[in-house]
XYZ file of C-alpha atoms in Angstrom:
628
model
C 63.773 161.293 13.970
C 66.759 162.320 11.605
C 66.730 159.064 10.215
C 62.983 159.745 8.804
C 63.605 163.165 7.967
C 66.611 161.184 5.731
C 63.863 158.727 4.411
C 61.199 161.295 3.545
C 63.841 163.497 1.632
C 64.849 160.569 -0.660
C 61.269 159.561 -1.283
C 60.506 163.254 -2.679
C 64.254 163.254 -4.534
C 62.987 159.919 -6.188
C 59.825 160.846 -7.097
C 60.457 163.857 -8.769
C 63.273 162.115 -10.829
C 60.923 159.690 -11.549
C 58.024 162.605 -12.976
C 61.091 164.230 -14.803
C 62.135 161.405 -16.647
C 58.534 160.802 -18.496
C 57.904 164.171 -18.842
C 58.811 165.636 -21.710
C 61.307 168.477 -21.367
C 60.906 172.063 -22.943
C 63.024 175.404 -22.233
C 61.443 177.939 -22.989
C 60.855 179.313 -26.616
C 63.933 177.642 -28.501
C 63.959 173.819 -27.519
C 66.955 171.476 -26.707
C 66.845 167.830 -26.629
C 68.708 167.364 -23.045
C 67.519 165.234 -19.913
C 67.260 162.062 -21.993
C 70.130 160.107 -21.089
C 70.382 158.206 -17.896
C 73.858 156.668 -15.660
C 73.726 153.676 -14.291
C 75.091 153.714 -10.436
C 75.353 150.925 -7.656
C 72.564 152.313 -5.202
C 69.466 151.592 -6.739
C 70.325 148.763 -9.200
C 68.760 145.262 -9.527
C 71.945 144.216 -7.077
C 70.750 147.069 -4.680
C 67.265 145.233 -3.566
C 69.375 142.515 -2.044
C 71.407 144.644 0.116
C 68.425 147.101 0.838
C 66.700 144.101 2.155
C 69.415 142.915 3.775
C 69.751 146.508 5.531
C 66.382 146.921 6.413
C 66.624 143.602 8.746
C 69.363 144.659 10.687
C 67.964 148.005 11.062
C 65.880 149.335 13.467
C 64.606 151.812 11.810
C 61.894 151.177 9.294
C 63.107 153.482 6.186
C 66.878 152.675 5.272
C 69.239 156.160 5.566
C 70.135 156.587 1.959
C 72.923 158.944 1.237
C 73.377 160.473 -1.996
C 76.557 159.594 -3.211
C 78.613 161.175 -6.384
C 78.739 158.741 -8.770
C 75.167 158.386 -8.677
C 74.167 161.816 -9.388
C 73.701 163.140 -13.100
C 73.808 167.229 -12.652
C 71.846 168.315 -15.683
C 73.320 170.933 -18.017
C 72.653 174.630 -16.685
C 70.707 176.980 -19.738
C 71.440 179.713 -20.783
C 69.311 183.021 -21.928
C 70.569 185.151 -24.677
C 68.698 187.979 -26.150
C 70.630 189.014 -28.914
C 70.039 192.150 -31.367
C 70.556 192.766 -34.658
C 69.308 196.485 -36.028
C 65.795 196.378 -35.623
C 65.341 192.345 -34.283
C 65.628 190.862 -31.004
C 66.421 186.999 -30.831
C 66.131 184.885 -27.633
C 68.160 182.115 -27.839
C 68.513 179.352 -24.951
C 71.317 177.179 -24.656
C 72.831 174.671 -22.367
C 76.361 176.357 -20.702
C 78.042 172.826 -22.389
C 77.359 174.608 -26.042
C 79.813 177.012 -27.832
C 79.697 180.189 -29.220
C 79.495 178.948 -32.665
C 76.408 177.281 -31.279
C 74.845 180.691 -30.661
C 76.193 181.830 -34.331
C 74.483 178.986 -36.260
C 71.148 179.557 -34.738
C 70.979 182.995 -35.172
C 72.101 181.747 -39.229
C 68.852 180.423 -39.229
C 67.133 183.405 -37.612
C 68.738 185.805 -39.213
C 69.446 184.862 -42.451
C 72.928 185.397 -42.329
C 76.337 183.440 -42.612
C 77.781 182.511 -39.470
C 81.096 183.424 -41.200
C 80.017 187.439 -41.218
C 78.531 187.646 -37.631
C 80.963 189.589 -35.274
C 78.882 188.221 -32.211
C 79.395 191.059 -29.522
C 78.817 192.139 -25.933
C 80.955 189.491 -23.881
C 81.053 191.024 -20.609
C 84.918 188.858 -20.576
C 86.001 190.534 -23.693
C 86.079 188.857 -27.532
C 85.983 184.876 -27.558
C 85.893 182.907 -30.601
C 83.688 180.215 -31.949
C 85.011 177.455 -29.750
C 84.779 178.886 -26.887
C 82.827 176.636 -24.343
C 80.077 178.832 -22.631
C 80.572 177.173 -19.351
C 84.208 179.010 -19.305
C 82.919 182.222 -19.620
C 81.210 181.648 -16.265
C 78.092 183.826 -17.296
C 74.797 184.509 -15.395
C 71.787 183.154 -16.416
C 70.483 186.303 -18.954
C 72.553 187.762 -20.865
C 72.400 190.436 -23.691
C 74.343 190.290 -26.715
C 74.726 191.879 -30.251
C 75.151 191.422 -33.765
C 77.622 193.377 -36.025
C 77.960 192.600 -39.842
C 80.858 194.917 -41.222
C 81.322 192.496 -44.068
C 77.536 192.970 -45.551
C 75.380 195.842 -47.014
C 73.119 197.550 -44.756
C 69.208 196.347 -45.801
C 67.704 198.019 -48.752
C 64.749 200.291 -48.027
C 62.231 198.452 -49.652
C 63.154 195.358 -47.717
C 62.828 197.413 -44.669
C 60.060 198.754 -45.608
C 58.474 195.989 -46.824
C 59.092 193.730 -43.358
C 57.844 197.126 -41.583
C 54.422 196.765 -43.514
C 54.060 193.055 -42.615
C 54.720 193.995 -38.733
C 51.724 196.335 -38.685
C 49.176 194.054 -40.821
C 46.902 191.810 -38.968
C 46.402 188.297 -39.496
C 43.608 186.138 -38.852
C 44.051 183.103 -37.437
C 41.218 180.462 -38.096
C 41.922 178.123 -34.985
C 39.725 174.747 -34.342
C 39.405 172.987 -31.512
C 40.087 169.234 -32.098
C 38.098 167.627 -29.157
C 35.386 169.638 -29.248
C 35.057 170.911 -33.195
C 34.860 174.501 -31.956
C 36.451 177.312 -34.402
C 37.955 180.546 -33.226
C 38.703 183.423 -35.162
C 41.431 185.658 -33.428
C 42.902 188.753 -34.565
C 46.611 188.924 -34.131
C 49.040 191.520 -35.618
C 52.486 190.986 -37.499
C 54.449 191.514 -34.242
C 52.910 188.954 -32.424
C 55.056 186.224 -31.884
C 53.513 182.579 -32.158
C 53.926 182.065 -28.521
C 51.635 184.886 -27.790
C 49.279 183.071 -30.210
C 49.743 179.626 -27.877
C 48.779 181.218 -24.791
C 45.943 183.274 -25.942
C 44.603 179.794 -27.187
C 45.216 178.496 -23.540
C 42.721 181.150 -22.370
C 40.419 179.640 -25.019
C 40.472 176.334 -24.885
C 42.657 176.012 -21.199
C 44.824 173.462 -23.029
C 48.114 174.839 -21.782
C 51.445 175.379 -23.849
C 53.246 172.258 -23.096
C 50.115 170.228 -23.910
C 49.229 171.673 -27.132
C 49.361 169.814 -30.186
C 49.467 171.661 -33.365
C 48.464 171.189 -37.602
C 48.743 173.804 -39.853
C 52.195 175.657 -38.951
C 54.066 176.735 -42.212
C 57.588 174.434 -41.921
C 59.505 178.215 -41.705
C 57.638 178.548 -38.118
C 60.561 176.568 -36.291
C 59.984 178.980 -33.305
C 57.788 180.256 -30.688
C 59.982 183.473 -30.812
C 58.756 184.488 -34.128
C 56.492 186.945 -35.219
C 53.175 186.011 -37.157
C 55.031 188.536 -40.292
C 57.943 186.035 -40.879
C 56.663 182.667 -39.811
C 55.447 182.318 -42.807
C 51.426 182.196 -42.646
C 48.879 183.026 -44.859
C 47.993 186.736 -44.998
C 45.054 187.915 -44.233
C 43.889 184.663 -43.013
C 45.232 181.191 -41.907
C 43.612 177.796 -40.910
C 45.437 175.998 -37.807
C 44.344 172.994 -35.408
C 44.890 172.396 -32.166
C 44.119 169.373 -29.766
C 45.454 168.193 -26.145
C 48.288 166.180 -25.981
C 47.856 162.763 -24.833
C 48.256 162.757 -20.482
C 52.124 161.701 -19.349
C 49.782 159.848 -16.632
C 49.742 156.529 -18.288
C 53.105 157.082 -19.508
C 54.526 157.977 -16.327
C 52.967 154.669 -14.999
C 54.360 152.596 -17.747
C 58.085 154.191 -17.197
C 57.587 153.162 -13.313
C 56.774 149.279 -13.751
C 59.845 149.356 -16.429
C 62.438 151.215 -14.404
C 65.170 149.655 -12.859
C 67.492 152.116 -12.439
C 66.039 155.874 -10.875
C 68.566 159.109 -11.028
C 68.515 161.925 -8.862
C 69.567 165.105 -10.795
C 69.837 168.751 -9.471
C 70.346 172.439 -11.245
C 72.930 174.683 -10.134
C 70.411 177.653 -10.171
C 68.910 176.032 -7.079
C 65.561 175.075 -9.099
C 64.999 171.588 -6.968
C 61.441 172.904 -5.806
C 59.707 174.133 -8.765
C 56.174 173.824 -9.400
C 54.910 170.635 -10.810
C 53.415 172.628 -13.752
C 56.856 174.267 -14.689
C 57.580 170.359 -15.517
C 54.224 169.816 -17.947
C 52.526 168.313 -14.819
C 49.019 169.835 -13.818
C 47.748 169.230 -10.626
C 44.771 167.776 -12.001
C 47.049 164.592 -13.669
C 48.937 164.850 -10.572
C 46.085 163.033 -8.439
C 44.357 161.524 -11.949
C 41.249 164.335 -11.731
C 41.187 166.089 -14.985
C 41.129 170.620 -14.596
C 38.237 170.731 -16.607
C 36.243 169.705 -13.672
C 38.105 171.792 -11.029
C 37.361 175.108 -12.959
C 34.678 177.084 -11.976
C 31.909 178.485 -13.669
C 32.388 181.871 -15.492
C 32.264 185.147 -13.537
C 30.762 186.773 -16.729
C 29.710 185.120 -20.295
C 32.176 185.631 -23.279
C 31.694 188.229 -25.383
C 28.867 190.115 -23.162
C 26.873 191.721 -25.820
C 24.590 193.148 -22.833
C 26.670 195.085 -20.143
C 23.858 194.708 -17.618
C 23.024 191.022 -18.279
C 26.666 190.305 -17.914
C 26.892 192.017 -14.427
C 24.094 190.194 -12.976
C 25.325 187.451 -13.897
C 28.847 188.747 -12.964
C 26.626 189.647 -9.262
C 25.143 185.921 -8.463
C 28.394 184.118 -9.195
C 30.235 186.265 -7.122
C 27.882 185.749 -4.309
C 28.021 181.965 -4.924
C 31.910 181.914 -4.867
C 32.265 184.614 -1.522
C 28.957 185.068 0.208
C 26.587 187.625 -0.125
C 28.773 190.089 2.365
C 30.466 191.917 -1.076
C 30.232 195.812 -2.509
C 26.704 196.095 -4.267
C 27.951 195.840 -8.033
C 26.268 199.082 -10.100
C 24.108 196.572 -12.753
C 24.272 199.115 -15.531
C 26.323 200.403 -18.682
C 29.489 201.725 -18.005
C 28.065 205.125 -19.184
C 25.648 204.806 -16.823
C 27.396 204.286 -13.904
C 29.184 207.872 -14.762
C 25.661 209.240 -15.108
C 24.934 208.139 -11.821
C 28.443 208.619 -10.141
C 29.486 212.187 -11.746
C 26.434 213.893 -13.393
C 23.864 214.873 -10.287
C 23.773 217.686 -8.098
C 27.489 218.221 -6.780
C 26.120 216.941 -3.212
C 25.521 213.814 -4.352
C 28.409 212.936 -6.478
C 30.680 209.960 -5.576
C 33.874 208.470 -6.580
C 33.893 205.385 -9.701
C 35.255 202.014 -8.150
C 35.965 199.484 -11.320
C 36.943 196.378 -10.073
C 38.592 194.159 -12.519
C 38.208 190.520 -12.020
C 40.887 187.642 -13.230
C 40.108 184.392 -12.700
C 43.331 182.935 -13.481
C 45.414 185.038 -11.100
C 46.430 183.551 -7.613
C 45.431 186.495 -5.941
C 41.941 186.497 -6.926
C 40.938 184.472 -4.334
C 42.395 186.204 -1.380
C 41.993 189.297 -2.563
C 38.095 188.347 -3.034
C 37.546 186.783 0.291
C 39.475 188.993 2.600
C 39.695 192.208 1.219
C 36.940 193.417 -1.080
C 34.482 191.093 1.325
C 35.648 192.704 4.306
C 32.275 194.321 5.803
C 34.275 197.751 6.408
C 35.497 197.641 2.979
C 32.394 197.154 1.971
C 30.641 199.730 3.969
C 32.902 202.149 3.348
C 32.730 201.492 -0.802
C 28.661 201.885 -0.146
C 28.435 204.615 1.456
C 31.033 206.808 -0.688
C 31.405 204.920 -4.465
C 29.516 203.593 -6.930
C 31.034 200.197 -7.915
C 31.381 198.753 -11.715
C 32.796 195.233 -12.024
C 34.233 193.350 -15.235
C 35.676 190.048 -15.746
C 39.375 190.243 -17.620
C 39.719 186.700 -17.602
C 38.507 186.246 -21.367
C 40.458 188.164 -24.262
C 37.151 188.779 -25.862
C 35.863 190.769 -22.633
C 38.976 192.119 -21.859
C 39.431 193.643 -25.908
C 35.950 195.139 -24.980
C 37.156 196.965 -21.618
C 40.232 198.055 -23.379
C 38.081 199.756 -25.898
C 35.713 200.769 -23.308
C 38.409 201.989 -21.364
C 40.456 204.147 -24.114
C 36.692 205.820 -25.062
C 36.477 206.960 -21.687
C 39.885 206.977 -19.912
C 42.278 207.616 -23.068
C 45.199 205.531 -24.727
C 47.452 205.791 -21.307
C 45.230 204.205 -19.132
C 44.305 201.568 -21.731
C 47.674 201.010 -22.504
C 48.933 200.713 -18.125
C 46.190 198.157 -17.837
C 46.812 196.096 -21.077
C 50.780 195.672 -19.435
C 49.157 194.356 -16.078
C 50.250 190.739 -15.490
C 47.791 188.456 -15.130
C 49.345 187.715 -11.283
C 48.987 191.369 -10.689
C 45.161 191.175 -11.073
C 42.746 191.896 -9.624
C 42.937 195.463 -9.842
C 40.680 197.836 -7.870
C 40.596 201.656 -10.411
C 39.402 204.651 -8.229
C 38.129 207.117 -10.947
C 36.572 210.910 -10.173
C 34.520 212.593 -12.649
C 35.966 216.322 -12.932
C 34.331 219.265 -15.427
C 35.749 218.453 -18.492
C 36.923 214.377 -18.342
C 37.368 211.560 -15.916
C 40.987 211.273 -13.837
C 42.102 208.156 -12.895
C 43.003 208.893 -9.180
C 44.396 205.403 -8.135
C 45.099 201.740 -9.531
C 45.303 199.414 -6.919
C 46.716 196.103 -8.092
C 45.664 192.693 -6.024
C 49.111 192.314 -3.905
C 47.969 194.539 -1.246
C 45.866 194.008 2.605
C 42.835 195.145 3.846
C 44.141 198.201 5.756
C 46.230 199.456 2.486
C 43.253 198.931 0.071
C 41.364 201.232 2.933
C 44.295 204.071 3.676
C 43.800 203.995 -0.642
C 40.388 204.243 -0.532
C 40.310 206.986 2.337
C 43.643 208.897 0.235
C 41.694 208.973 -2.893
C 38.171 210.328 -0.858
C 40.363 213.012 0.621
C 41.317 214.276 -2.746
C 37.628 213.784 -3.921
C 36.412 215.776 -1.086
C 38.169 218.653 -1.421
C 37.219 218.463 -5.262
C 33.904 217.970 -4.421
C 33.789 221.124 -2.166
C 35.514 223.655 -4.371
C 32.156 221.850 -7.156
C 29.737 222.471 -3.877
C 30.548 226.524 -3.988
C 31.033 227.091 -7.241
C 27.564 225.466 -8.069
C 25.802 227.076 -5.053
C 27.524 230.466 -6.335
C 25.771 229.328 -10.072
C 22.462 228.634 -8.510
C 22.880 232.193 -6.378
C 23.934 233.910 -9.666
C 20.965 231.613 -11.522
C 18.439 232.707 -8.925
C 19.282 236.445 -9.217
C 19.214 236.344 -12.941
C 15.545 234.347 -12.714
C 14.507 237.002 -10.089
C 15.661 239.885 -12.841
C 13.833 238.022 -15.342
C 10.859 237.548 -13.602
C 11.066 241.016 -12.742
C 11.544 242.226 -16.295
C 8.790 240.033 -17.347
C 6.377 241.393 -14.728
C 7.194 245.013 -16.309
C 6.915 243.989 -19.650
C 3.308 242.499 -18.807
C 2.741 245.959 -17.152
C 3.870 247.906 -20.036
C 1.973 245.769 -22.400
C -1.136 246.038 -20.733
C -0.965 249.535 -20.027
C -0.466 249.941 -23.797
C -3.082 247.557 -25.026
C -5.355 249.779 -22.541
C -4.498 252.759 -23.735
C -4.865 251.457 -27.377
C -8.535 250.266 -25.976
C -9.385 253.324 -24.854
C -8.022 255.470 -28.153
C -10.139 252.985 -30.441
C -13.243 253.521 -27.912
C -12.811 257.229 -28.195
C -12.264 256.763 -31.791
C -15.297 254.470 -32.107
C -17.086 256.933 -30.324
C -16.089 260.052 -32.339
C -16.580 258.181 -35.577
C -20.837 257.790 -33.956
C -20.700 261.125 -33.106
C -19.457 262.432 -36.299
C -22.010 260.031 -37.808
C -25.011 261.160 -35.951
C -23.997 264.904 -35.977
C -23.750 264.329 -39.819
C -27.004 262.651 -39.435
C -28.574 265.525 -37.465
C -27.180 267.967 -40.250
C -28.303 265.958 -43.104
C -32.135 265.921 -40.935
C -31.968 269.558 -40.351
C -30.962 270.533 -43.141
C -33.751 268.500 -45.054
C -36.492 269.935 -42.176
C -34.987 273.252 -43.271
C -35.359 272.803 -47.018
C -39.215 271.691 -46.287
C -40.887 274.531 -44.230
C -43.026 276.854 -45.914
C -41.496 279.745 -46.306
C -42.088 282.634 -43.853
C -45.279 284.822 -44.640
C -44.499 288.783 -44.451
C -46.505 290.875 -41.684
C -48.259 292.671 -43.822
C -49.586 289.154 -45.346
C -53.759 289.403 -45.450
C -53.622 286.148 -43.960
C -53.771 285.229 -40.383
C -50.121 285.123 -39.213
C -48.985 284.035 -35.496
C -45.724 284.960 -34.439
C -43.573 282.879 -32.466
C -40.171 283.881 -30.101
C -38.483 280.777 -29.121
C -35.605 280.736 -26.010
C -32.665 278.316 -26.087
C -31.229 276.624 -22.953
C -28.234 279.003 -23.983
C -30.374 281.729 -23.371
C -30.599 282.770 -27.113
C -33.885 283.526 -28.862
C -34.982 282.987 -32.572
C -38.392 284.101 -34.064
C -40.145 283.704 -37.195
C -43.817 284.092 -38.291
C -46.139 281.191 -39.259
C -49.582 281.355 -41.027
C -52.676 280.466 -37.998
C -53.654 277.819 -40.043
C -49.908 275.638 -39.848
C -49.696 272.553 -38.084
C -47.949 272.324 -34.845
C -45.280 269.567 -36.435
C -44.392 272.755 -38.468
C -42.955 275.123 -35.693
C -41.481 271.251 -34.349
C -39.915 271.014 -37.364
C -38.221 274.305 -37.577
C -37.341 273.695 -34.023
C -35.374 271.192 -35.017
C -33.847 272.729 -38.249
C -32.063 274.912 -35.553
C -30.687 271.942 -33.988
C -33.241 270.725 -31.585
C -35.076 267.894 -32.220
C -38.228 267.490 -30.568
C -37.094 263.510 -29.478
C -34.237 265.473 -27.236
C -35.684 268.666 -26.678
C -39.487 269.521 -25.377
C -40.852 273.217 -26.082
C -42.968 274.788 -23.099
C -45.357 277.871 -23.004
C -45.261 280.028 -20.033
C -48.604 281.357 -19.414
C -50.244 278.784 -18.395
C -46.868 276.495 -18.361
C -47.417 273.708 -20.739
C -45.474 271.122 -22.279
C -46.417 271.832 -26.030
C -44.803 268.741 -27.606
C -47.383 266.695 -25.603
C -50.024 268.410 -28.043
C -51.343 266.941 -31.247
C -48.711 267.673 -33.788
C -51.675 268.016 -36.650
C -54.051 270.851 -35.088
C -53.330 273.842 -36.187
C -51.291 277.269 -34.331
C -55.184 278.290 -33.787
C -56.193 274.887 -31.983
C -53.475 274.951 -29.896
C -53.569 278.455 -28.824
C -50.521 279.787 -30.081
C -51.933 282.799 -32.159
C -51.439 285.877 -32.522
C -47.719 285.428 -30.600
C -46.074 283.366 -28.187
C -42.566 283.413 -26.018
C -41.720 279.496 -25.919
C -38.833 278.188 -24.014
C -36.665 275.277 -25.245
C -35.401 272.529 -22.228
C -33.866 269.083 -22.559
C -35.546 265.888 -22.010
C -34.297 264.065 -19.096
């Protein structure tokens, strides 16, 4: 059994020298050429196959017991970071520990523009070395900080300063095409940017990663991935660059296998033996020959979403494809809308915000998918007491537009914590409450966690919501009370004002009726004057007693009990005494005039016959009574 354990370990030792020596090396921003050169030793040579052979017959065991020996081992060179500073720079330089500190100088002459000869290079943690001084002796850790003093040379000149300052804050366009598939991007980037920023935005593009990218269209300054877009050199505002996939090591690799005769085990001192493939410009896709592009998945949510809606259902059914249909029930909405519907109703009915963010190219996406935000009392518990919005961060386009979204709403600070998230910290899971005045971010729950923490945060951030939500409960019953007794005193007020206005449109009815009615009576008593007077003016006049003439002599009683007489000639016409009758202010239509002895109603007589016809001669007491 130990003797295969042996076996197995010097397969996987061989093969991964074999992968390192046709892949081609990089470390990190500034490259070394290292790795290249191979030693010859005894153990795996063209003589070796002999005595393998010969081995493996007198063995028993299938697999011979190889044993790493010492001259057969190359131990490649250890690197080294440096981040060095200069006033207002930062330079990251990597070096093997075989280099010098002159080494370090002359790169950061190139950086910085500066002699080598006027750098005081400072911050050894073993005191001041000088420029031949091996690193390997200083027996330094892996990062290191240094800096740069120049006592020899004028500090910069304003303008320069100022100047460099202004190119750090422009923004340059970068007009990026595809190669393989003639597609053109046009990417905002500003002067601080460095140009390996640039590279892996353009592996979220195209998902050509760093190692494999091929580039046209770099100035020749742009020696660096370190750089930023404001000294590299490029076109300002806008510059033209081309990228395409490296040709696969796969075909290389097998090339290098038929040819190789000799195979080198080599080992890091940092313990680095078991690194992803991938760290080594090996996908697992060229690993087993199957190219990523077919591995990837479809797209949780379509690049730049004009729609926010359209984008979550689609966001919804690809979700359910990828995790079942068991999974929160995704508000399908604006984000303004989901506040409406989460913060703006009755306090009774308000809930907390969930936003989950999604990430496709984080390794906790999956489990985080699966076994937490699936879980059915996750989900149950996110139904009943949130309203869930989703996005999909995996796109810079979509993610720029939830960063914008999200300072609108949330402010820079919040922006600004999510836009430092890692991509492996994704997915994250914001818990947001709507209070009077803004929204509070209560929690931000990042995708390293299980499915009872994700629940005691849920449940925390409902406590605090709760209590919120009950202090909003009173004070908007106490409203509607206060509301209520203010409509009650309006409708009150309203009822007496209706009252009052009635009563005083009544009582202005009634005045004009009286004064309609005055304004008839006035009218017909000046009517009734204007008559009597005119029956007045035309009587005969009154004959004297001692007239020869027959005279009959009349004493008339009013309903007041007041008599009037006057003396008419025999031969007058009834309609004469009517007439004076009336002069007095009795018309014969209102009044009738009736004799006593006999009792008769002498307005029923013939006006025209004369005080003889009718019988009222020589004298007569009539009495005056009003008509019913």
């Amino acid at each position: 059994m130990l003797t295969l354990f042996y076996a197995l370990y010097s397969l996987v030792m061989v093969t991964k020298a074999a992968i390192n020596g046709v892949i081609p090396q990089e470390n990190g921003i500034l490259q070394s050429e290292y790795g290249g050169e191979t030693l010859q030793g005894p153990a795996y040579g063209p003589t070796s196959h002999s005595t393998a052979a010969s081995s493996a017959s007198s063995s028993s065991s299938a697999f011979r017991h190889v044993v790493p020996s010492r001259q057969i081992v190359e131990r490649q060179p250890r690197m080294l970071d440096f981040r060095v500073e200069y006033r207002d720079r930062n330079v990251d330089v990597v070096l093997e520990d075989s280099s010098t500190v002159g080494d370090i100088k002359h790169i950061l002459e190139n950086e910085l523009q500066i002699p080598a000869s006027k750098m005081l290079l400072k911050g050894w943690k073993t005191g001041d070395v000088d420029d031949s001084t091996v690193l390997k002796t200083l027996h330094l850790p892996k990062n290191n900080s240094l800096y740069v003093l120049t006592p020899d040379l004028p500090p910069p000149s304003s303008s320069h300063s100022g100047a460099l300052q202004e190119s750090l804050n422009q923004n340059f366009m970068l007009i990026i095409t595809h190669r393989e598939v003639q597609r053109e991007y046009n990417l905002n980037f500003s002067g601080s940017s460095t140009i390996q920023e640039v590279k892996r935005n353009v592996y979220d593009l195209t998902s050509i990663p760093v190692r494999h990218q091929l580039w046209e269209g770099w100035p020749p300054s742009a020696t660096d991935d370190s750089m930023t877009l404001a000294v590299s050199g490029v076109s300002f505002p806008c510059h033209r660059l081309t990228v395409g996939r490296r040709s696969s090591p796969v075909q290389t690799r097998e090339q290098s296998e038929e040819q190789c005769t000799d195979v080198h085990m080599v080992s890091d001192s940092d313990g680095d033996d078991f690194e992803d493939a991938t760290e080594f410009g090996v996908d697992d896709g060229e690993m087993f020959g199957v190219a990523s592009s077919a591995l990837r998945k479809s797209p949780m949510m379509p690049e730049n979403a004009e729609n926010e809606g359209d984008a979550l259902l689609q966001f919804t059914a690809e979700f359910s494809s990828r995790y079942g249909d068991c999974h929160p029930v995704y508000f399908i909405g604006s984000l303004e809308a989901a506040f409406q519907e989460a913060f703006y109703g009755k306090a009774r009915d308000r809930k907390l915000l969930a936003i989950y963010l999604h990430h496709d190219e984080s390794v906790l996406t999956n489990v985080f998918c699966s076994q937490m935000l699936c879980a059915e009392s996750i989900v149950s518990y996110l139904s009943q007491n949130f309203i869930t919005w989703a996005w999909d961060m995996t796109k810079e386009a979509n993610r720029a537009r939830f960063l914008t979204m999200c300072t609108r709403h949330f402010g820079s600070v919040v922006a600004q914590t999510i836009r430092t998230q890692k991509t492996d910290q994704f997915p994250l899971f914001l818990i947001i409450m709507g209070k009077r005045s803004s929204n509070e971010v209560l929690n931000v729950i990042q995708g390293n966690t299980t499915v009872d923490e994700l629940m005691m945060r849920l449940m925390a951030a409902m406590e605090i919501f709760s209590a919120q939500q009950q202090e909003d409960i009173k004070d908007e019953d106490e409203r509607e009370a206060r509301e209520n007794v203010k409509r009650e005193q309006d409708e009150a007020y309203r009822i007496s004002l209706e009252a009052d206005r009635a009563k005083r449109e009544a009582q202005e009815r009634e005045m004009a009726e009286q004064f309609r009615l005055e304004q008839i009576r006035k009218e017909q008593e000046e009517e009734r004057e204007a008559i009597r007077l005119s029956l007045e003016q035309s009587l005969p006049p009154e004959p004297k007693e001692e007239s020869t003439e027959s005279v009959s002599k009349l004493r008339i009683r009013t309903p007041s009990g007041e008599f009037f007489e006057r003396r008419f000639l025999a031969s007058s016409k009834l309609q004469v005494v009517f007439d004076f009758v009336a002069s007095k202010g009795y018309p014969w239509e209102e009044y009738k005039l009736l004799g006593t002895f006999p009792r008769r109603d002498v307005t029923q007589l013939d006006p025209n016959k004369s005080l003889l016809e009718v019988k009222l001669y020589p004298q007569e007491t009539l009495f005056l009574e009003a008509k019913e």
